Short mmCIF file of C-alpha atoms and ligand atoms in Angstrom, two decimals:
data_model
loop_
_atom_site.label_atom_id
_atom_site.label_comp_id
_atom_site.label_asym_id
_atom_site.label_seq_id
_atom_site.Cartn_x
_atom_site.Cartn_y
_atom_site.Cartn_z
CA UNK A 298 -29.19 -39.11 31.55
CA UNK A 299 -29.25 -35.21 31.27
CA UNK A 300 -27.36 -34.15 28.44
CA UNK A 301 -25.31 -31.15 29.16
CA UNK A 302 -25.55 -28.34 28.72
CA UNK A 303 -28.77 -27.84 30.12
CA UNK A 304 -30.90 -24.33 30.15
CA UNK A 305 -31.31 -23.15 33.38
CA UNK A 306 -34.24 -19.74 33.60
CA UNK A 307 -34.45 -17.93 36.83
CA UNK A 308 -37.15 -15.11 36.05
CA UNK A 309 -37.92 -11.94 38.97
CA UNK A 310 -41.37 -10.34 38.12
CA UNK A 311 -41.14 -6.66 37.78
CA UNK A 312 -37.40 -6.78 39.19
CA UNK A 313 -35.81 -3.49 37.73
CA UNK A 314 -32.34 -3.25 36.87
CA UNK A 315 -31.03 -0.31 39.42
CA UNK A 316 -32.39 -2.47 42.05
CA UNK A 317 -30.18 -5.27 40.96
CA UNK A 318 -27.55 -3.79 40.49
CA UNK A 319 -27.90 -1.41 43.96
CA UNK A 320 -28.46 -4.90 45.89
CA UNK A 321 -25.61 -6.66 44.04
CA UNK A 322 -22.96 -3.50 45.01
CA UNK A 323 -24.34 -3.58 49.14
CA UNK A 324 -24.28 -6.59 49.72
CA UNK A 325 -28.03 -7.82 49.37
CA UNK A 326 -27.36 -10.01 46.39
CA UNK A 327 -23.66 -11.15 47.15
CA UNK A 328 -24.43 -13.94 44.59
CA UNK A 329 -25.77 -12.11 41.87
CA UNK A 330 -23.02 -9.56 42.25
CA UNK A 331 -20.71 -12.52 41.54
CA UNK A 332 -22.59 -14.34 38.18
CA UNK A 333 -22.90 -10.36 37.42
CA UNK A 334 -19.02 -10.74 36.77
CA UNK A 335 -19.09 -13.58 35.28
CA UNK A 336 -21.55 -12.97 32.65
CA UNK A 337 -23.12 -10.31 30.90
CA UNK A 338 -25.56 -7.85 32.66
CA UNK A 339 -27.89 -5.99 30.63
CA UNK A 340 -31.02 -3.46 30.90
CA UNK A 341 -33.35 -4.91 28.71
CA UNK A 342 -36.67 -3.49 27.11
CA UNK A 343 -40.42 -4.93 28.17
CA UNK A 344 -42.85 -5.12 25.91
CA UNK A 345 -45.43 -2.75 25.10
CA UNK A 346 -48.00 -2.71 27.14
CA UNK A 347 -45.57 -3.31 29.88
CA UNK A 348 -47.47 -6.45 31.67
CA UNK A 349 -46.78 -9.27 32.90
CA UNK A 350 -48.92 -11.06 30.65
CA UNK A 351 -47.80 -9.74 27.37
CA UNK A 352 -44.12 -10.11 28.74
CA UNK A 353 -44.23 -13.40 29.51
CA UNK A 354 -45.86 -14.40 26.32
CA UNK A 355 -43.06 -12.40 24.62
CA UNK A 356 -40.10 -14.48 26.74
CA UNK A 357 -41.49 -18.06 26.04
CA UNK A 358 -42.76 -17.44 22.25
CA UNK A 359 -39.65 -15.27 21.67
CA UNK A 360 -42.57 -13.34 19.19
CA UNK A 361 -44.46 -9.92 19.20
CA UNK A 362 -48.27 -10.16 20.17
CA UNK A 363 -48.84 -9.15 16.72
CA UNK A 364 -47.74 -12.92 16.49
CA UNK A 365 -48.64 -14.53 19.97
CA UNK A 366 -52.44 -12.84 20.21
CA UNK A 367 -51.92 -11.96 24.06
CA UNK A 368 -52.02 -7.79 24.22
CA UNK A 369 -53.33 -7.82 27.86
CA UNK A 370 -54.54 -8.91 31.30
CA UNK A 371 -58.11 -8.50 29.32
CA UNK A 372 -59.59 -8.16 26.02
CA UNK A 373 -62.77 -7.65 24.56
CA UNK A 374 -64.92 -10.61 22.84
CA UNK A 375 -65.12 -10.37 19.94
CA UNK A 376 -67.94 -8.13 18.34
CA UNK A 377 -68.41 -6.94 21.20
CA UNK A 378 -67.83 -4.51 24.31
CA UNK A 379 -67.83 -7.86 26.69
CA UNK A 380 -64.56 -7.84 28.96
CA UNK A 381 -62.58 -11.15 28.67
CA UNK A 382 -59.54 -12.61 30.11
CA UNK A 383 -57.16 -14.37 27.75
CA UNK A 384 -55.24 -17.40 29.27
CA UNK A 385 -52.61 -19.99 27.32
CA UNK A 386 -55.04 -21.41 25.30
CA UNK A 387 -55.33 -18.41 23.63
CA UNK A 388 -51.26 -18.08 23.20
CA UNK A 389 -51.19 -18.30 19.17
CA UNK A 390 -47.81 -19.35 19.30
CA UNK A 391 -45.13 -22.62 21.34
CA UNK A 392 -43.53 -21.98 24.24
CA UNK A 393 -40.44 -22.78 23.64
CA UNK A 394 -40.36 -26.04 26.10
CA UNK A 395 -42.59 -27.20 23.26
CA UNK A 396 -39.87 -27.22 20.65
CA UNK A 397 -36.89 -27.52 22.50
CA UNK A 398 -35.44 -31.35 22.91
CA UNK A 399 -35.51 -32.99 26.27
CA UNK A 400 -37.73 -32.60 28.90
CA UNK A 401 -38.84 -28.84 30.65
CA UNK A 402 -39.55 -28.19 34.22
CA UNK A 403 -41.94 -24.96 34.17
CA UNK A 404 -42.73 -23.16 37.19
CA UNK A 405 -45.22 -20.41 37.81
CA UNK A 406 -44.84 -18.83 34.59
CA UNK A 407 -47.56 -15.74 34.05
CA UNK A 408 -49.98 -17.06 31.32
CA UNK A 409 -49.89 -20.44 31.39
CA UNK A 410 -52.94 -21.62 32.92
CA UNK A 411 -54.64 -23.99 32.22
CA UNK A 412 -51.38 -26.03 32.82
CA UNK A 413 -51.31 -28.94 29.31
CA UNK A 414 -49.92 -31.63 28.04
CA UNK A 415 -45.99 -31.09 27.59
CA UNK A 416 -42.90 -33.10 27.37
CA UNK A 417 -41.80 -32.19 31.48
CA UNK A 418 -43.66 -30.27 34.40
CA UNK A 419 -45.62 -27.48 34.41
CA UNK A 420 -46.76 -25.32 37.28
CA UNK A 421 -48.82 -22.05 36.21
CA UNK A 422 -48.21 -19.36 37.03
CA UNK A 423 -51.15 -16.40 38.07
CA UNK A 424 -53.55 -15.90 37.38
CA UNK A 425 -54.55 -19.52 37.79
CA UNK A 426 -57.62 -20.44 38.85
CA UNK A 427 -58.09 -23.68 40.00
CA UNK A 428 -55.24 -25.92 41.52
CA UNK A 429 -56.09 -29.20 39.41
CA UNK A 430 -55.54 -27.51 36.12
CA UNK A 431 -52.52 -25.35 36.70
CA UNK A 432 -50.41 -29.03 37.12
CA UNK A 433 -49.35 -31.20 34.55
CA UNK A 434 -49.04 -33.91 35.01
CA UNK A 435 -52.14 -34.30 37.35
CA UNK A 436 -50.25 -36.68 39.47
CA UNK A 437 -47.54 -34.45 41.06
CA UNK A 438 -50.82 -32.30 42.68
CA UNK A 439 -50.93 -34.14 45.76
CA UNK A 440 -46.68 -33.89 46.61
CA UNK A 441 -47.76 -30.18 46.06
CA UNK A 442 -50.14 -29.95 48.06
CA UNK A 443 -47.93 -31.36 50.82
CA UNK A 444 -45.21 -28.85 50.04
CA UNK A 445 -48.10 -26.44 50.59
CA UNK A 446 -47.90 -25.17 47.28
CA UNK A 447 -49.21 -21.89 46.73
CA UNK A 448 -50.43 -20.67 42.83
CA UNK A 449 -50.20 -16.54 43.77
CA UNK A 450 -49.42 -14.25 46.73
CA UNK A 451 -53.19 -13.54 48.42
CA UNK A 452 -52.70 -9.58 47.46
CA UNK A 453 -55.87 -8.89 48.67
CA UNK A 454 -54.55 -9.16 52.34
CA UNK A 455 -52.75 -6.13 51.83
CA UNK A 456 -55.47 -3.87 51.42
CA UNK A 457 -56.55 -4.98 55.33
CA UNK A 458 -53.33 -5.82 57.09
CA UNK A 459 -49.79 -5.49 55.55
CA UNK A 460 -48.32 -7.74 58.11
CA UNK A 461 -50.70 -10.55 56.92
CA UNK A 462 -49.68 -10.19 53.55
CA UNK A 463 -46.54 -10.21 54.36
CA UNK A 464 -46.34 -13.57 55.88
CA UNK A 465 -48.68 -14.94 52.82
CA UNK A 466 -45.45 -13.63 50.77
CA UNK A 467 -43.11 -15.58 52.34
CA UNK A 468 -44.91 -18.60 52.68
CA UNK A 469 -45.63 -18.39 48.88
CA UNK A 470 -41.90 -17.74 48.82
CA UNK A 471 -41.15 -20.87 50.54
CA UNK A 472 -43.45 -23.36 48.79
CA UNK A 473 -42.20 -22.32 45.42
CA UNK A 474 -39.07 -23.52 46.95
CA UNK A 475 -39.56 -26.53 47.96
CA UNK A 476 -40.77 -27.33 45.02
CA UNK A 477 -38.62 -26.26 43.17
CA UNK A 478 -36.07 -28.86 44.79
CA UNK A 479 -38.52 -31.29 45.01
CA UNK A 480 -38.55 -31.29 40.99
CA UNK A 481 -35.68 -30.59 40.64
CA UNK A 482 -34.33 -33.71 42.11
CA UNK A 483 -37.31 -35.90 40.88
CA UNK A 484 -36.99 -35.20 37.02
CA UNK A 485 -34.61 -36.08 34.02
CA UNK A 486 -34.70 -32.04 32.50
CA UNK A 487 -32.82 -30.37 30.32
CA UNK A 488 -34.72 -26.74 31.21
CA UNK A 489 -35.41 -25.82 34.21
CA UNK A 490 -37.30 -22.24 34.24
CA UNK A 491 -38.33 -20.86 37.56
CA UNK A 492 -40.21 -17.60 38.10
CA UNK A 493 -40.34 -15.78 41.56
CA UNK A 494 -43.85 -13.32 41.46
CA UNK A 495 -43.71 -11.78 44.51
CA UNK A 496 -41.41 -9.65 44.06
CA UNK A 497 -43.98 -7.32 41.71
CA UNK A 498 -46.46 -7.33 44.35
CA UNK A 499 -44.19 -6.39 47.04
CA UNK A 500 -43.00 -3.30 44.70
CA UNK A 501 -46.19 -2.26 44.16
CA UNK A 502 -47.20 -1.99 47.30
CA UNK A 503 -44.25 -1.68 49.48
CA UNK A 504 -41.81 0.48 46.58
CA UNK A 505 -41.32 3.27 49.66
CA UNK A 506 -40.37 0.20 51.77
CA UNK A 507 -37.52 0.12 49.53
CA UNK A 508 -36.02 3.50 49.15
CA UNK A 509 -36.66 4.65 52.51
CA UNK A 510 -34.29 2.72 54.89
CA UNK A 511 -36.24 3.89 58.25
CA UNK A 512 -40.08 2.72 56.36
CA UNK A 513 -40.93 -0.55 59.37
CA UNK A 514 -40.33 -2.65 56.09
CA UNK A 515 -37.00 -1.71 55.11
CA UNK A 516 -35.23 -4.62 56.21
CA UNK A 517 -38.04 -7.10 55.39
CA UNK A 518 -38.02 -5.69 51.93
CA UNK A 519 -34.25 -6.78 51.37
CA UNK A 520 -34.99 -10.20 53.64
CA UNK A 521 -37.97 -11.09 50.72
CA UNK A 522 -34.34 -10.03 48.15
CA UNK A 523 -31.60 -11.78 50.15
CA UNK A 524 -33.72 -15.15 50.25
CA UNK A 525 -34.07 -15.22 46.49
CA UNK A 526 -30.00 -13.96 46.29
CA UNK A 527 -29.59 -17.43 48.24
CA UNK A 528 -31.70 -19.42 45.51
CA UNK A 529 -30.06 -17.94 42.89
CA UNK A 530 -26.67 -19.28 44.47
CA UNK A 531 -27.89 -22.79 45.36
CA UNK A 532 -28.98 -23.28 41.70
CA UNK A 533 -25.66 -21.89 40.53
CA UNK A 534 -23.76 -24.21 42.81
CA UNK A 535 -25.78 -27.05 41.46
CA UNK A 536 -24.99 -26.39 37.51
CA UNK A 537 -21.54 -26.46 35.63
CA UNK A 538 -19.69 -23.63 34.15
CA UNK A 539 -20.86 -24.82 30.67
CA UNK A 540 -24.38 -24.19 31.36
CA UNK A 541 -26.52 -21.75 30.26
CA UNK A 542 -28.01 -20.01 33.49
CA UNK A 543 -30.28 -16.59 32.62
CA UNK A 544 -31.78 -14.49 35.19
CA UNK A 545 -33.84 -11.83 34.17
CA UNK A 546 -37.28 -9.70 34.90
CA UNK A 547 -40.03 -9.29 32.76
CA UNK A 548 -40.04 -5.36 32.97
CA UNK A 549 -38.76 -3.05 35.46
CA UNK A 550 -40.12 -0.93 38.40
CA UNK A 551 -40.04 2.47 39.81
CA UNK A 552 -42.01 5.11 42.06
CA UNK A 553 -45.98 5.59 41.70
CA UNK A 554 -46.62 9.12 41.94
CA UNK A 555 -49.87 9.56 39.94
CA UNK A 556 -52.66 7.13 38.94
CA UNK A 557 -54.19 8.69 35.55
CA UNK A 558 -57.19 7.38 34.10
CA UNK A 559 -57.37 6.72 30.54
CA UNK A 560 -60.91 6.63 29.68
CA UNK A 561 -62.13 9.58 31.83
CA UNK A 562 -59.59 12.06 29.65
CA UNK A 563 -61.14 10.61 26.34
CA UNK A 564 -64.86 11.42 27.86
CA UNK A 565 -63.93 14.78 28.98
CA UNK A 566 -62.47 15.34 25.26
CA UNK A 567 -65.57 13.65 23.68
CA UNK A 568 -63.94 10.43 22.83
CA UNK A 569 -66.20 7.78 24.45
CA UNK A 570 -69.57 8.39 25.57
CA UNK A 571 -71.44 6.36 27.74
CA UNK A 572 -75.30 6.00 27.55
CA UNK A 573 -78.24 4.72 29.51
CA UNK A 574 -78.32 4.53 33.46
CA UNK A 575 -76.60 1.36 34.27
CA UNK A 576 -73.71 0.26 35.85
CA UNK A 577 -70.40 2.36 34.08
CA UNK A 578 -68.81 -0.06 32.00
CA UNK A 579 -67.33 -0.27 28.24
CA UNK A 580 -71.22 -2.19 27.71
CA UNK A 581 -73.00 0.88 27.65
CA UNK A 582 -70.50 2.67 24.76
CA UNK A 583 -72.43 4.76 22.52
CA UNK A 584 -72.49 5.79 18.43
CA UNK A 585 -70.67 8.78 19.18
CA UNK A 586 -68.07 7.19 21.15
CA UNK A 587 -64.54 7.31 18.87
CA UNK A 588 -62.35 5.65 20.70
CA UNK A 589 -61.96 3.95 24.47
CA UNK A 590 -58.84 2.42 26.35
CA UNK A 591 -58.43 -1.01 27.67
CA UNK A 592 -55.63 -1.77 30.52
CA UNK A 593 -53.08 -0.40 31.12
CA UNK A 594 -53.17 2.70 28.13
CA UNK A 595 -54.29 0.78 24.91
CA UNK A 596 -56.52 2.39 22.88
CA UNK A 597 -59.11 1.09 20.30
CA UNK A 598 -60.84 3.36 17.97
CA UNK A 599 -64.45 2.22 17.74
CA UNK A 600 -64.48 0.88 14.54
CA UNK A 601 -67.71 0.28 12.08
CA UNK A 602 -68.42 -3.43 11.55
CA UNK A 603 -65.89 -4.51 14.96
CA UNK A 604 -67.85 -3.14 17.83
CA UNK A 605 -72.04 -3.38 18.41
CA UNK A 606 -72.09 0.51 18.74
CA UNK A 607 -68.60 0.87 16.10
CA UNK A 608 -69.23 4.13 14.21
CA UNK A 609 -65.68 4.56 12.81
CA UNK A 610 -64.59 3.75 9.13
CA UNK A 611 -62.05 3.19 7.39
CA UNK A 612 -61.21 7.13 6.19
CA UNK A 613 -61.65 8.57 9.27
CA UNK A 614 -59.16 6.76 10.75
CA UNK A 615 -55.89 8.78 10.22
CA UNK A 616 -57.88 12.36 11.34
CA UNK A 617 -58.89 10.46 14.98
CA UNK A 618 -55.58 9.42 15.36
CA UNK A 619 -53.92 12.48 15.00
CA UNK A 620 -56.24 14.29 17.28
CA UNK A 621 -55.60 11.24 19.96
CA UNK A 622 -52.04 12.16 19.56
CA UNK A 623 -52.50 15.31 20.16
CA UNK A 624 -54.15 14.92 22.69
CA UNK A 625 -51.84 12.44 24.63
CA UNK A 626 -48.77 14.56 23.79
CA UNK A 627 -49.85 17.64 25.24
CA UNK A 628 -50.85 15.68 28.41
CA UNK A 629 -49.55 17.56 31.65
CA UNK A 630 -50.06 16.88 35.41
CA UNK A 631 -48.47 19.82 37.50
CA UNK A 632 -46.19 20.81 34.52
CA UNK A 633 -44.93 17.28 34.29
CA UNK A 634 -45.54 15.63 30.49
CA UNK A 635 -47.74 11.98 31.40
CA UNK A 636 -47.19 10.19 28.31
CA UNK A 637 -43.68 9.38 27.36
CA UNK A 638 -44.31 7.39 24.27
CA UNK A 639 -47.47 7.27 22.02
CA UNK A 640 -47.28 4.05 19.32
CA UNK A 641 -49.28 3.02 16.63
CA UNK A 642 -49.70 -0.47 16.24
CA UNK A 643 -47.57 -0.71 12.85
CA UNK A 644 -44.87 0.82 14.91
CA UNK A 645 -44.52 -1.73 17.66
CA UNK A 646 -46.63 -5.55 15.94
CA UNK A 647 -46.34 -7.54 12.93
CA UNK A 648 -48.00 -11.18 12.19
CA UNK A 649 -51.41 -12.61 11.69
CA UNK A 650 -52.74 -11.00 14.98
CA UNK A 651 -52.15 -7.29 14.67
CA UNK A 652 -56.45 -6.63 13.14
CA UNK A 653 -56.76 -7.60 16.86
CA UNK A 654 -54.20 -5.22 18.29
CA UNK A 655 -55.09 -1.61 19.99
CA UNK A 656 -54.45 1.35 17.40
CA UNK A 657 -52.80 2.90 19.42
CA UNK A 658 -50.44 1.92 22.48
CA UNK A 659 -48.83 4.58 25.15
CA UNK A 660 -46.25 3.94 27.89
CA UNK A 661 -46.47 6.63 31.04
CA UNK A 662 -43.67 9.28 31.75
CA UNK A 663 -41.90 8.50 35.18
CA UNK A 664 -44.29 8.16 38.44
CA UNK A 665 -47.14 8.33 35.99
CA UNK A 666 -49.55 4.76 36.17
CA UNK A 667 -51.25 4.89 33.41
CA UNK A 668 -54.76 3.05 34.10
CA UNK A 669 -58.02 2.14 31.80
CA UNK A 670 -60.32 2.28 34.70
CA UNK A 671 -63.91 3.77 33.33
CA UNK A 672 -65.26 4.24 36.59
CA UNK A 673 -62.76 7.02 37.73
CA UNK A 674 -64.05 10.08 38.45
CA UNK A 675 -61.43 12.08 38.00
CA UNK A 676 -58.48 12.10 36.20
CA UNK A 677 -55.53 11.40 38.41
CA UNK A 678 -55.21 10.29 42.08
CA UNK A 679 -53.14 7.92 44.13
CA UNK A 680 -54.65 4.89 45.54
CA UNK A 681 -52.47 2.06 47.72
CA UNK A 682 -49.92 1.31 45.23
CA UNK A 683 -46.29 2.63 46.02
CA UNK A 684 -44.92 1.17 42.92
CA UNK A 685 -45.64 0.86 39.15
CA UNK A 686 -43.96 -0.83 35.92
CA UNK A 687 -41.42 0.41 33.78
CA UNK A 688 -40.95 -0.43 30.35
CA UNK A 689 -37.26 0.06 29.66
CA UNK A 690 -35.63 -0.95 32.83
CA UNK A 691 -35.62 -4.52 33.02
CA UNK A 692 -32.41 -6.65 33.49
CA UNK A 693 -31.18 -9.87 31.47
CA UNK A 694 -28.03 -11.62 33.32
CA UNK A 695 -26.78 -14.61 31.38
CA UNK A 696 -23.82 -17.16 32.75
CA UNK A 697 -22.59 -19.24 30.61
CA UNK A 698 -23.12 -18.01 26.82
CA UNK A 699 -20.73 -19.62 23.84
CA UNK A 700 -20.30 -16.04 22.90
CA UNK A 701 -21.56 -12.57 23.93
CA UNK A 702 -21.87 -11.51 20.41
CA UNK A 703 -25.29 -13.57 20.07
CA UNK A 704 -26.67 -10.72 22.49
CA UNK A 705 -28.01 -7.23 21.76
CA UNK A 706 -26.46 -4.06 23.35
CA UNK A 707 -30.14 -2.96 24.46
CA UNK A 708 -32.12 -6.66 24.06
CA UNK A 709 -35.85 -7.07 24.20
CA UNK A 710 -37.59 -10.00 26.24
CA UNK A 711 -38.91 -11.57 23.06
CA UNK A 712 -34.82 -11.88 22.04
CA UNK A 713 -33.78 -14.40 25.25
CA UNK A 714 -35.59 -17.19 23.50
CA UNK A 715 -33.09 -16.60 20.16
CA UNK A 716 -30.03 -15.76 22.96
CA UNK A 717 -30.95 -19.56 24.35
CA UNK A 718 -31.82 -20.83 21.41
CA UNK A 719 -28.54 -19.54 19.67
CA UNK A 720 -26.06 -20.63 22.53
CA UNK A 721 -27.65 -24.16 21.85
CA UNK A 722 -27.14 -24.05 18.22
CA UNK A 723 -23.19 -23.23 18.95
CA UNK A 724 -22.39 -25.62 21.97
ZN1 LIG B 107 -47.14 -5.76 38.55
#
């Protein structure tokens, strides 16, 4: 017997809040326009870096990274210059479908591969690797496999046919559907969270698609937005009024105008050097390198005792920072500033992770992508993405909520964990 109310989490990668709300006034999202006046509707802030990865971690830990570990797609082993990729086993803190009473039905959250043991269903989301491991429990693999389940959107199609890619979107599309129903109907939960993905890669590389209304992929771009619109309304049809139903992206989205490569501006200012003749990679950092950036704009100093080749101490610190600053602030691309915020990590992480945090974190002025990338050779281009994140245009939509009052005027994604946690406290 489900006890009611029950949590229900419907979660739009990359989905900024203009676009909502644009699609929910024309028509596109006729349902969302309606829980839209029902609820509350909110731009919310991503975290910083503004990633997926990091994001989701926020949502489901409701913490910092200071606190959850997870400051990127990749990270560096440690004591050394050796790229790694972090995955939920390196999550320092519960999801929240590990605390929360009654059973959870997870699916294709970022981050949480390798799927494990948990009171309800899990489905990873990317970037999974292997099928087997991204389902708990191992026995509902083969009904996925007959729903033709499918872990990401191939996104390497789109880089030789866009129409291919296209129909690998809405297949992926469809099998999260259907399985979606399938659980659903097959288990006793009291949270359901379901997380639609491609919508960030369709943004990213089909943003133009979007704002132009004669681009040949106008119309399927709002299809891909009316078919989720229609989700959203089955699952609200299927809940009561009491429930707690949240829809909400993970950080927002908005026009690619420059790529800008990190780590080429700090070896053209003497920041990093690189030495020996091999392949160009973070490996071959030198003594004299001070400092280097890791995806998208996070940059370590290369501290004394941290790094193989760490030349940095301890007094030094404050005088490299500055000059970074500096540096970053007076950043300009055709007379347009590049770097809208620069952070230190005091400023944005607390908890037992921080020694493992960048020193310094910066989040791109508008249309500027702000990349790691060591191999560039130049500063800035554009390559085949239309799109890129935004870090303080996401949306939170909540039906449902005892009282508003439990929700910030400008709330962060690590807050909708305390929101739902809150509303279940009161009703
Ligand atoms: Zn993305």
């Amino acid at each position: 017997m489900i006890k009611s109310p029950k949590t229900i989490i419907i979660g739009l990668d990359g989905v900024p809040f203009g676009m909502i709300k644009g699609f929910a006034e024309t028509g596109v999202m006729p349902c969302t326009a309606r829980l839209i006046s029902q609820g509350i509707f909110r731009v919310m802030r991503s975290s910083v870096p503004e990633v997926s990865s990091v994001a989701w971690s926020s949502m489901i830990t409701g913490k910092n990274p200071g606190q959850h570990g997870i400051f990127g797609f990749v990270d560096l082993s440690p004591g050394s210059y050796k790229m790694r990729f972090p995955n939920f086993d390196d999550l320092r803190e519960p999801p929240f479908w590990d605390m929360w009473e009654g059973e959870s039905v997870i699916i294709n959250v970022p981050s949480t591969y390798p799927a494990r043991q948990m009171n309800g269903v899990l489905i990873s989301g990317f970037v999974s690797i292997d099928f087997e491991r991204s389902v708990h429990p191992k026995f509902l693999v083969p009904d996925l496999k007959r729903l033709d389940y499918r872990l990401d959107v191939d996104s390497q199609k789109a880089h030789s046919s866009m129409g291919l890619f296209l129909e690998d979107l809405d297949k992926t599309l469809d099998a999260r559907i259907k399985a979606y129903r399938y659980l659903w109907d097959s288990s006793n939960w009291q949270t359901f969270m379901l997380v639609f993905t491609a919508t960030d890669r369709l943004m990213h590389f089909l943003w133009e698609a979007y704002e132009d209304t004669d681009h040949k992929y106008h119309n399927l771009f709002l299809r891909h937005f009316e078919k989720i619109d229609g989700i959203i309304r089955e699952i609200a049809g299927r809940i009561s009024d009491e429930d707690l139903l949240i829809v909400h992206s993970d950080h927002g989205f908005e026009r690619l105008d420059h790529d800008v490569y990190i780590n080429y501006l700090l070896m053209q200012e003497g920041f990093l050097q690189l030495e020996g003749t091999g392949d160009i990679a973070l490996d071959n950092v030198s003594y004299g390198t001070k400092a280097f950036a890791l995806d998208p704009a996070r940059i370590y100093l290369n501290r004394k005792g941290r790094y193989p080749c760490g030349s940095i101490g301890r007094t030094e610190i404050p005088e490299i920072l500055d000059r970074l600053e500096k540096l970053f602030d007076s950043l300009r691309i055709n007379g347009r500033r590049v770097v809208r915020d620069i952070y230190r990590k005091e400023q944005l992480y607390t908890g037992p992770c921080v020694e493992n945090a960048p020193d310094m974190l910066l989040v791109g002025a508008k249309g500027f992508n702000l990349r790691a990338n060591i191999k560039a050779e130049k500063l800035y281009d554009k390559g085949i993405f239309g799109g890129k994140h935004t870090q303080d245009t996401a949306f939170l939509m909540i039906r449902g909520l005892s009282t508003t009052s439990i929700v910030p005027d400008i709330p962060a994604i690590s807050d909708i964990r305390a929101i739902a946690e809150k509303d279940r406290a009161l009703s």
